[in-house]
Coordinates of C-alpha atoms in Angstrom, one line a residue:
M1 CA -7.2 10.0 -46.2
K2 CA -8.7 11.5 -42.0
K3 CA -9.9 8.3 -41.1
I4 CA -6.7 6.6 -42.0
V5 CA -5.9 9.2 -39.9
A6 CA -7.7 9.2 -37.2
V7 CA -6.9 5.2 -37.2
A8 CA -2.5 5.4 -37.0
I9 CA -3.6 7.3 -34.3
M10 CA -6.1 5.7 -32.5
A11 CA -4.0 2.4 -32.8
F12 CA -0.3 4.8 -32.1
A13 CA -1.6 5.5 -28.1
T14 CA -2.8 2.3 -27.7
I15 CA -0.2 1.2 -28.3
T16 CA 1.5 4.1 -26.0
L17 CA -1.3 3.4 -23.4
T18 CA -0.4 -0.1 -23.3
S19 CA 3.3 0.1 -23.0
A20 CA 3.2 2.6 -19.9
D21 CA 1.1 0.2 -18.1
K22 CA 3.8 -2.8 -18.9
G23 CA 5.7 -0.8 -17.2
L24 CA 3.5 0.2 -14.0
V25 CA 3.0 -3.2 -12.7
M26 CA 4.9 -2.9 -10.0
V27 CA 7.4 0.2 -8.8
K28 CA 9.1 0.8 -5.4
E29 CA 8.9 4.3 -3.6
K30 CA 10.5 4.3 -0.7
G31 CA 11.8 0.8 0.3
V32 CA 7.8 0.0 -0.6
Y33 CA 6.5 -2.4 -3.7
V34 CA 3.6 -1.3 -5.3
I35 CA 1.2 -4.0 -7.7
N36 CA -0.8 -2.4 -9.9
T37 CA -3.6 -4.9 -11.1
T38 CA -4.9 -2.2 -13.5
T39 CA -3.3 -4.3 -16.3
L40 CA -2.0 -7.2 -15.2
A41 CA -5.5 -8.8 -13.6
Q42 CA -7.4 -7.2 -16.2
D43 CA -9.7 -10.6 -17.5
V44 CA -10.5 -10.9 -13.8
M45 CA -14.1 -9.5 -13.6
G46 CA -16.1 -8.8 -10.2
Y47 CA -20.3 -8.6 -10.9
E48 CA -20.1 -5.7 -13.3
G49 CA -16.3 -5.6 -14.4
P50 CA -12.7 -4.8 -13.8
T51 CA -11.5 -4.8 -10.6
P52 CA -8.1 -3.4 -10.0
L53 CA -6.3 -3.1 -6.8
K54 CA -2.7 -1.2 -5.1
V55 CA -1.1 -4.7 -3.7
Y56 CA 1.7 -2.4 -1.3
V57 CA 4.7 -4.9 0.1
K58 CA 7.5 -3.8 2.4
K59 CA 10.3 -5.8 3.4
N60 CA 8.3 -9.4 1.8
K61 CA 5.0 -8.4 4.0
I62 CA 2.0 -6.9 3.0
E63 CA 1.3 -3.4 4.1
K64 CA -2.0 -2.6 3.0
I65 CA -4.4 -2.7 -0.3
E66 CA -5.5 0.1 -1.3
F67 CA -9.1 -0.2 -3.7
L68 CA -9.2 1.2 -7.1
P69 CA -11.8 2.7 -9.0
N70 CA -14.1 -0.3 -10.8
Q71 CA -18.0 -0.1 -12.2
E72 CA -19.2 -2.3 -9.8
T73 CA -22.1 -1.7 -7.4
P74 CA -21.0 0.6 -4.6
K75 CA -22.8 -1.5 -1.7
Y76 CA -21.9 -4.5 -2.6
W77 CA -18.4 -2.9 -3.7
N78 CA -18.0 -1.4 0.0
A79 CA -18.6 -4.2 1.6
A80 CA -16.4 -6.8 0.3
K81 CA -13.7 -4.2 0.8
K82 CA -14.7 -3.5 4.6
H83 CA -14.4 -7.4 5.0
L84 CA -11.6 -7.9 3.0
A85 CA -9.8 -4.3 3.4
E86 CA -7.2 -5.4 6.0
K87 CA -7.3 -9.4 5.7
W88 CA -3.5 -9.9 4.1
N89 CA -2.0 -7.0 6.3
G90 CA 1.4 -8.0 8.2
K91 CA 1.3 -10.7 6.3
S92 CA 4.5 -12.3 4.9
V93 CA 4.1 -12.9 1.0
K94 CA 3.9 -16.8 1.5
E95 CA 1.7 -16.7 4.0
A96 CA -0.5 -14.7 2.0
K97 CA -0.7 -16.8 -0.8
T98 CA -1.9 -19.7 1.3
M99 CA -4.6 -18.6 3.1
E100 CA -7.2 -19.1 2.5
V101 CA -9.4 -15.7 3.2
D102 CA -13.4 -16.0 3.6
G103 CA -15.6 -13.3 1.2
R104 CA -18.6 -11.1 2.1
T105 CA -21.3 -12.6 1.4
G106 CA -24.0 -10.7 -0.6
A107 CA -20.3 -9.4 -2.9
T108 CA -19.3 -12.7 -3.9
F109 CA -17.8 -11.8 -7.3
S110 CA -16.8 -9.0 -6.0
S111 CA -14.6 -10.8 -2.9
D112 CA -13.7 -13.7 -5.4
A113 CA -12.4 -11.1 -7.8
V114 CA -10.2 -8.4 -4.9
K115 CA -8.9 -12.5 -3.9
E116 CA -7.7 -12.9 -7.2
N117 CA -6.3 -9.6 -7.9
V118 CA -4.1 -10.4 -4.4
K119 CA -2.9 -13.4 -5.5
R120 CA -1.9 -12.5 -8.5
A121 CA 0.5 -9.3 -7.8
L122 CA 1.6 -11.3 -4.9
D123 CA 3.1 -14.1 -8.3
Y124 CA 4.0 -11.0 -9.7
Y125 CA 6.1 -9.3 -6.8
E126 CA 7.3 -12.6 -6.8
K127 CA 8.7 -13.2 -10.0
N128 CA 10.0 -10.0 -10.9
K129 CA 11.1 -8.1 -7.1

């Protein structure tokens, strides 16, 4: 009986958390849309796993990219982050979606994951703003 109750509680918690996450993919704060790729791009993998971001968009222009916690090797993640962090800043969403951004040599998996996360965030923004 205890096992059935524990399974039911875990299932309820999973459903609740998943529903809450879906509602938090994009929020609007003081005129800025913040797109969180934690659930939106949970299948986008760096070398060690998912690489979630927050993409900030105001007046159809990217303000900044925020790199969220992940399991990437810090040395490579920081190299990709340093190289890519400001590549999209100030670009219109349309311009950013068509940009050819070079990744960081030596941090290819992390760089590719960052670029895919940004792409998915901008696609989501355009469909849901």
